[in-house]
Amino acid sequence: MKNFFIRVISSIVYVFFIILGIWYSYTFFIVFSIMIFLCLHEFYGLINAKQKIDIHYLHCLGGVLLFIVTYFYTSGVFPYSHIFLLYLLYIVFVFVSELYKKHQDSIIHATFILFGQCYVALPISLLNTVAFINNFYYRELLLALFIFIWINDASAYIIGTNFGKHQLSKHISPKKSWEGFVGGLIFTLLASSLFFTYYFSKTSLYQKIPLYHWIGMGIVIVVFSTWGDLIESLLKRTWKIKDSGLAIPGHGGFLDRFDSLFFAVYALLFYIKWCTVFENGHIIVLKKLFLPLF
């Protein structure tokens, strides 16, 4: 019971900071730059226990650099794709620096470094492409993404703990169940319907998106966030650890809290880019192209 209350308090604090980070474009920039650094610091710290990676903090800053250049590009601060050359220079540095190290596992080192960039920095940086539409910041889709993930995680945990009998992936995460997955999906779809009715349908930017698209987004977010959770469980099983860290009491580390996001953002980005098109600051649904999906 004590652990449950610690988990609840930690969740409240975590949710507060994430919503604060989403609410304004400048807080989004600050909070998620910090989050990338902390997540990469944790990730490379886990690898350091098995495989020494030099200039650890520099690679954490490399991930922050990707977020910054993506933010500048999508927000219109620097609307030229040339800005991504800065991050490409960092990638070149990763490989070139290995030429001057004495160990024989240079390519393995570079692979681990770039894996962290792809696994952590890339999905968080892509949140910029969800948040900015025609260089203007809109928090609604980000808010929906995180709320759907939280509702799915919480309901899947509660239902799976109390009613779970059929394991979702026995060899990776024995505690996760199909009952929890279905419960998380149902509650997430209910949440997407409620948000459409009481919030998104009254927001001018999103009022042209029909309910079935919000439900569609809820489905892909649940599926991909579950995969993200399982993949992080696979990483921890590979590294033979229980939690990625101890930064968040009752939850583990930062990676434990963001694992669902790492893959859910790809699903949401794919869905909104293929199922909708932004025109003059409004969303127009491509019904003819995607009618067979619904």
Short mmCIF file of C-alpha atoms in Angstrom, two decimals:
data_model
loop_
_atom_site.label_atom_id
_atom_site.label_comp_id
_atom_site.label_asym_id
_atom_site.label_seq_id
_atom_site.Cartn_x
_atom_site.Cartn_y
_atom_site.Cartn_z
CA MET A 1 0.00 0.00 0.00
CA LYS A 2 2.87 2.36 0.83
CA ASN A 3 4.40 1.74 -2.60
CA PHE A 4 1.02 2.47 -4.20
CA PHE A 5 0.80 5.91 -2.56
CA ILE A 6 4.40 6.69 -3.54
CA ARG A 7 3.54 5.69 -7.09
CA VAL A 8 0.45 7.95 -7.10
CA ILE A 9 2.32 10.98 -5.72
CA SER A 10 5.15 10.51 -8.22
CA SER A 11 2.60 10.24 -11.03
CA ILE A 12 0.90 13.48 -10.00
CA VAL A 13 4.22 15.36 -9.95
CA TYR A 14 5.25 13.82 -13.28
CA VAL A 15 1.92 14.69 -14.94
CA PHE A 16 2.13 18.26 -13.61
CA PHE A 17 5.56 18.86 -15.14
CA ILE A 18 4.63 17.27 -18.47
CA ILE A 19 1.45 19.35 -18.81
CA LEU A 20 3.41 22.45 -17.80
CA GLY A 21 5.95 21.55 -20.46
CA ILE A 22 3.27 21.12 -23.12
CA TRP A 23 1.23 24.22 -22.29
CA TYR A 24 3.52 26.83 -23.86
CA SER A 25 6.02 26.57 -26.68
CA TYR A 26 8.89 27.91 -24.57
CA THR A 27 8.18 25.50 -21.70
CA PHE A 28 7.93 22.71 -24.27
CA PHE A 29 11.40 23.63 -25.51
CA ILE A 30 12.90 23.75 -22.01
CA VAL A 31 11.22 20.73 -20.41
CA PHE A 32 11.71 18.31 -23.28
CA SER A 33 15.30 19.38 -23.90
CA ILE A 34 15.95 18.48 -20.28
CA MET A 35 14.02 15.22 -20.65
CA ILE A 36 16.11 14.12 -23.63
CA PHE A 37 19.29 14.82 -21.67
CA LEU A 38 18.06 12.89 -18.61
CA CYS A 39 16.77 9.94 -20.63
CA LEU A 40 20.00 9.67 -22.63
CA HIS A 41 22.06 10.04 -19.47
CA GLU A 42 20.16 7.11 -18.00
CA PHE A 43 20.39 5.08 -21.22
CA TYR A 44 24.13 5.55 -21.67
CA GLY A 45 24.62 4.96 -17.96
CA LEU A 46 23.06 1.51 -18.34
CA ILE A 47 25.32 0.74 -21.29
CA ASN A 48 28.35 2.03 -19.37
CA ALA A 49 27.80 -0.77 -16.88
CA LYS A 50 28.38 -3.26 -19.71
CA GLN A 51 30.31 -1.33 -22.35
CA LYS A 52 32.37 1.77 -21.60
CA ILE A 53 31.26 4.79 -23.67
CA ASP A 54 33.58 7.76 -23.66
CA ILE A 55 32.50 11.42 -23.33
CA HIS A 56 29.14 10.33 -21.97
CA TYR A 57 27.66 13.81 -21.47
CA LEU A 58 28.63 14.93 -24.95
CA HIS A 59 26.34 12.30 -26.48
CA CYS A 60 23.51 13.40 -24.18
CA LEU A 61 24.00 16.91 -25.56
CA GLY A 62 24.01 15.42 -29.06
CA GLY A 63 20.43 14.27 -28.49
CA VAL A 64 19.50 17.70 -27.16
CA LEU A 65 20.99 19.20 -30.33
CA LEU A 66 18.62 17.12 -32.47
CA PHE A 67 15.65 18.41 -30.46
CA ILE A 68 16.84 22.02 -30.75
CA VAL A 69 17.37 21.98 -34.52
CA THR A 70 14.00 20.26 -35.02
CA TYR A 71 12.33 22.86 -32.79
CA PHE A 72 13.93 25.75 -34.69
CA TYR A 73 12.93 24.26 -38.04
CA THR A 74 9.30 23.38 -37.22
CA SER A 75 8.66 26.59 -35.25
CA GLY A 76 9.93 28.79 -38.07
CA VAL A 77 12.78 30.27 -36.04
CA PHE A 78 15.12 28.90 -38.72
CA PRO A 79 12.88 27.42 -41.45
CA TYR A 80 15.69 26.01 -43.57
CA SER A 81 16.61 22.33 -43.65
CA HIS A 82 20.29 23.29 -43.60
CA ILE A 83 20.02 23.51 -39.83
CA PHE A 84 20.01 19.70 -39.63
CA LEU A 85 23.59 19.72 -40.92
CA LEU A 86 24.60 20.62 -37.37
CA TYR A 87 23.29 17.29 -36.13
CA LEU A 88 24.80 15.44 -39.09
CA LEU A 89 28.18 16.88 -38.08
CA TYR A 90 27.65 15.32 -34.66
CA ILE A 91 26.95 11.94 -36.32
CA VAL A 92 30.17 12.28 -38.33
CA PHE A 93 32.00 13.12 -35.11
CA VAL A 94 30.73 9.91 -33.48
CA PHE A 95 32.40 7.80 -36.16
CA VAL A 96 35.55 9.87 -36.68
CA SER A 97 36.26 10.02 -32.94
CA GLU A 98 36.34 6.22 -32.84
CA LEU A 99 39.34 6.27 -35.20
CA TYR A 100 41.48 7.80 -32.46
CA LYS A 101 40.59 5.44 -29.63
CA LYS A 102 42.82 2.56 -28.61
CA HIS A 103 40.17 -0.09 -27.93
CA GLN A 104 39.15 -2.62 -30.57
CA ASP A 105 35.38 -2.26 -30.23
CA SER A 106 35.03 1.08 -31.98
CA ILE A 107 32.10 0.14 -34.20
CA ILE A 108 30.29 -1.43 -31.25
CA HIS A 109 30.75 1.81 -29.31
CA ALA A 110 29.43 3.91 -32.19
CA THR A 111 26.48 1.54 -32.60
CA PHE A 112 25.48 1.89 -28.95
CA ILE A 113 25.78 5.67 -29.15
CA LEU A 114 23.62 5.94 -32.27
CA PHE A 115 21.13 3.43 -30.89
CA GLY A 116 20.54 5.81 -27.97
CA GLN A 117 20.04 8.68 -30.40
CA CYS A 118 17.47 6.71 -32.42
CA TYR A 119 15.71 5.19 -29.42
CA VAL A 120 15.48 8.32 -27.24
CA ALA A 121 16.38 11.55 -29.03
CA LEU A 122 14.60 10.94 -32.34
CA PRO A 123 11.05 10.25 -31.04
CA ILE A 124 11.14 13.09 -28.52
CA SER A 125 12.45 15.45 -31.20
CA LEU A 126 9.62 14.39 -33.51
CA LEU A 127 7.16 15.78 -30.97
CA ASN A 128 7.99 19.11 -32.60
CA THR A 129 6.39 17.98 -35.85
CA VAL A 130 3.22 17.13 -33.92
CA ALA A 131 3.16 20.40 -31.97
CA PHE A 132 3.92 22.90 -34.73
CA ILE A 133 1.51 23.43 -37.63
CA ASN A 134 2.55 26.04 -40.19
CA ASN A 135 5.10 27.32 -37.64
CA PHE A 136 2.40 27.89 -34.98
CA TYR A 137 2.40 25.97 -31.71
CA TYR A 138 -0.71 23.91 -30.89
CA ARG A 139 -0.67 21.85 -27.71
CA GLU A 140 -3.88 19.87 -28.29
CA LEU A 141 -2.43 16.87 -30.12
CA LEU A 142 0.47 16.63 -27.68
CA LEU A 143 -1.99 16.77 -24.81
CA ALA A 144 -4.07 14.02 -26.42
CA LEU A 145 -0.98 11.86 -26.99
CA PHE A 146 0.17 12.00 -23.38
CA ILE A 147 -3.30 11.67 -21.87
CA PHE A 148 -4.10 8.64 -24.02
CA ILE A 149 -0.78 7.03 -23.01
CA TRP A 150 -1.39 7.74 -19.31
CA ILE A 151 -4.94 6.40 -19.38
CA ASN A 152 -3.81 3.30 -21.23
CA ASP A 153 -0.92 2.67 -18.81
CA ALA A 154 -3.02 3.23 -15.68
CA SER A 155 -6.05 1.20 -16.77
CA ALA A 156 -3.91 -1.62 -18.20
CA TYR A 157 -1.99 -1.78 -14.92
CA ILE A 158 -5.11 -1.81 -12.71
CA ILE A 159 -7.11 -4.26 -14.84
CA GLY A 160 -4.11 -6.48 -15.53
CA THR A 161 -3.18 -6.64 -11.85
CA ASN A 162 -6.70 -7.59 -10.76
CA PHE A 163 -8.01 -9.63 -13.67
CA GLY A 164 -5.01 -10.59 -15.80
CA LYS A 165 -4.77 -14.31 -16.56
CA HIS A 166 -3.45 -14.53 -20.13
CA GLN A 167 0.12 -13.29 -20.54
CA LEU A 168 0.74 -10.79 -23.31
CA SER A 169 4.41 -11.70 -23.74
CA LYS A 170 5.59 -14.38 -21.35
CA HIS A 171 9.28 -14.34 -22.24
CA ILE A 172 9.62 -10.52 -22.16
CA SER A 173 7.19 -9.18 -19.55
CA PRO A 174 5.27 -11.91 -17.68
CA LYS A 175 3.21 -9.42 -15.65
CA LYS A 176 1.57 -7.86 -18.71
CA SER A 177 -1.68 -9.52 -19.76
CA TRP A 178 -4.14 -9.47 -22.64
CA GLU A 179 -6.85 -8.47 -20.17
CA GLY A 180 -4.81 -5.41 -19.24
CA PHE A 181 -4.19 -4.56 -22.89
CA VAL A 182 -7.89 -4.79 -23.77
CA GLY A 183 -8.85 -2.82 -20.66
CA GLY A 184 -6.35 -0.10 -21.53
CA LEU A 185 -7.67 0.04 -25.09
CA ILE A 186 -11.30 0.35 -23.97
CA PHE A 187 -10.62 3.13 -21.48
CA THR A 188 -8.42 4.99 -23.96
CA LEU A 189 -11.17 4.87 -26.59
CA LEU A 190 -13.67 6.14 -24.02
CA ALA A 191 -11.26 8.96 -23.19
CA SER A 192 -10.80 9.85 -26.86
CA SER A 193 -14.59 10.04 -27.27
CA LEU A 194 -15.00 12.22 -24.19
CA PHE A 195 -12.19 14.56 -25.22
CA PHE A 196 -13.69 14.92 -28.67
CA THR A 197 -17.11 15.72 -27.20
CA TYR A 198 -16.06 18.16 -24.49
CA TYR A 199 -12.79 19.63 -25.70
CA PHE A 200 -11.50 18.97 -29.20
CA SER A 201 -14.83 19.54 -30.94
CA LYS A 202 -14.82 23.07 -29.47
CA THR A 203 -11.26 23.84 -30.58
CA SER A 204 -11.34 25.55 -33.97
CA LEU A 205 -8.19 23.88 -35.26
CA TYR A 206 -9.50 20.38 -34.63
CA GLN A 207 -13.26 20.70 -35.03
CA LYS A 208 -13.09 19.35 -38.58
CA ILE A 209 -11.61 16.02 -37.46
CA PRO A 210 -14.50 13.54 -37.01
CA LEU A 211 -14.81 11.31 -33.96
CA TYR A 212 -13.72 8.17 -35.80
CA HIS A 213 -10.32 9.71 -36.44
CA TRP A 214 -9.86 10.46 -32.74
CA ILE A 215 -10.78 6.83 -32.05
CA GLY A 216 -8.33 5.75 -34.75
CA MET A 217 -5.58 7.77 -33.11
CA GLY A 218 -6.46 6.21 -29.76
CA ILE A 219 -6.12 2.71 -31.20
CA VAL A 220 -2.72 3.25 -32.83
CA ILE A 221 -1.40 5.02 -29.72
CA VAL A 222 -2.43 2.08 -27.50
CA VAL A 223 -0.90 -0.52 -29.82
CA PHE A 224 2.38 1.31 -30.37
CA SER A 225 2.75 2.43 -26.75
CA THR A 226 2.33 -1.21 -25.68
CA TRP A 227 5.06 -2.22 -28.11
CA GLY A 228 7.24 0.57 -26.74
CA ASP A 229 6.71 -0.73 -23.22
CA LEU A 230 7.57 -4.29 -24.27
CA ILE A 231 10.69 -3.18 -26.13
CA GLU A 232 11.97 -1.38 -23.04
CA SER A 233 11.22 -4.53 -21.03
CA LEU A 234 13.26 -6.48 -23.59
CA LEU A 235 16.16 -4.05 -23.15
CA LYS A 236 16.02 -4.39 -19.36
CA ARG A 237 15.86 -8.18 -19.63
CA THR A 238 18.86 -8.10 -21.97
CA TRP A 239 20.76 -5.92 -19.49
CA LYS A 240 19.47 -8.03 -16.56
CA ILE A 241 18.04 -5.09 -14.62
CA LYS A 242 14.63 -4.46 -13.06
CA ASP A 243 14.33 -0.68 -13.59
CA SER A 244 16.21 1.74 -15.80
CA GLY A 245 16.92 3.95 -12.78
CA LEU A 246 15.64 5.27 -9.45
CA ALA A 247 14.90 8.87 -10.41
CA ILE A 248 11.11 8.56 -10.07
CA PRO A 249 10.01 6.90 -6.79
CA GLY A 250 7.62 4.01 -7.38
CA HIS A 251 8.18 4.04 -11.14
CA GLY A 252 11.89 3.52 -11.71
CA GLY A 253 13.78 5.73 -14.10
CA PHE A 254 12.99 8.22 -16.83
CA LEU A 255 13.11 5.53 -19.49
CA ASP A 256 10.49 3.57 -17.55
CA ARG A 257 8.15 6.55 -17.80
CA PHE A 258 8.84 7.46 -21.43
CA ASP A 259 9.08 3.99 -22.97
CA SER A 260 5.48 4.09 -24.22
CA LEU A 261 6.00 7.52 -25.77
CA PHE A 262 9.03 6.46 -27.80
CA PHE A 263 6.89 4.42 -30.19
CA ALA A 264 3.49 6.06 -29.74
CA VAL A 265 4.81 9.30 -31.25
CA TYR A 266 5.64 7.45 -34.48
CA ALA A 267 2.11 6.07 -34.64
CA LEU A 268 0.48 9.45 -34.04
CA LEU A 269 2.76 11.20 -36.52
CA PHE A 270 2.06 8.62 -39.20
CA TYR A 271 -1.68 8.84 -38.56
CA ILE A 272 -2.02 12.61 -38.68
CA LYS A 273 0.30 12.99 -41.67
CA TRP A 274 -1.45 10.32 -43.73
CA CYS A 275 -5.03 10.71 -42.54
CA THR A 276 -5.15 14.50 -42.42
CA VAL A 277 -3.67 17.47 -44.19
CA PHE A 278 -3.11 20.93 -42.74
CA GLU A 279 -4.29 23.82 -44.89
CA ASN A 280 -4.30 27.49 -43.83
CA GLY A 281 -4.14 26.58 -40.17
CA HIS A 282 -7.02 24.09 -40.33
CA ILE A 283 -7.15 20.33 -40.58
CA ILE A 284 -8.97 18.84 -43.57
CA VAL A 285 -9.64 15.11 -43.45
CA LEU A 286 -8.75 13.07 -46.51
CA LYS A 287 -11.89 10.97 -46.39
CA LYS A 288 -11.66 9.42 -49.85
CA LEU A 289 -8.15 8.09 -49.35
CA PHE A 290 -8.73 6.57 -45.92
CA LEU A 291 -12.39 5.62 -45.99
CA PRO A 292 -11.54 1.89 -46.32
CA LEU A 293 -9.73 2.05 -42.96
CA PHE A 294 -12.93 2.79 -41.06
#
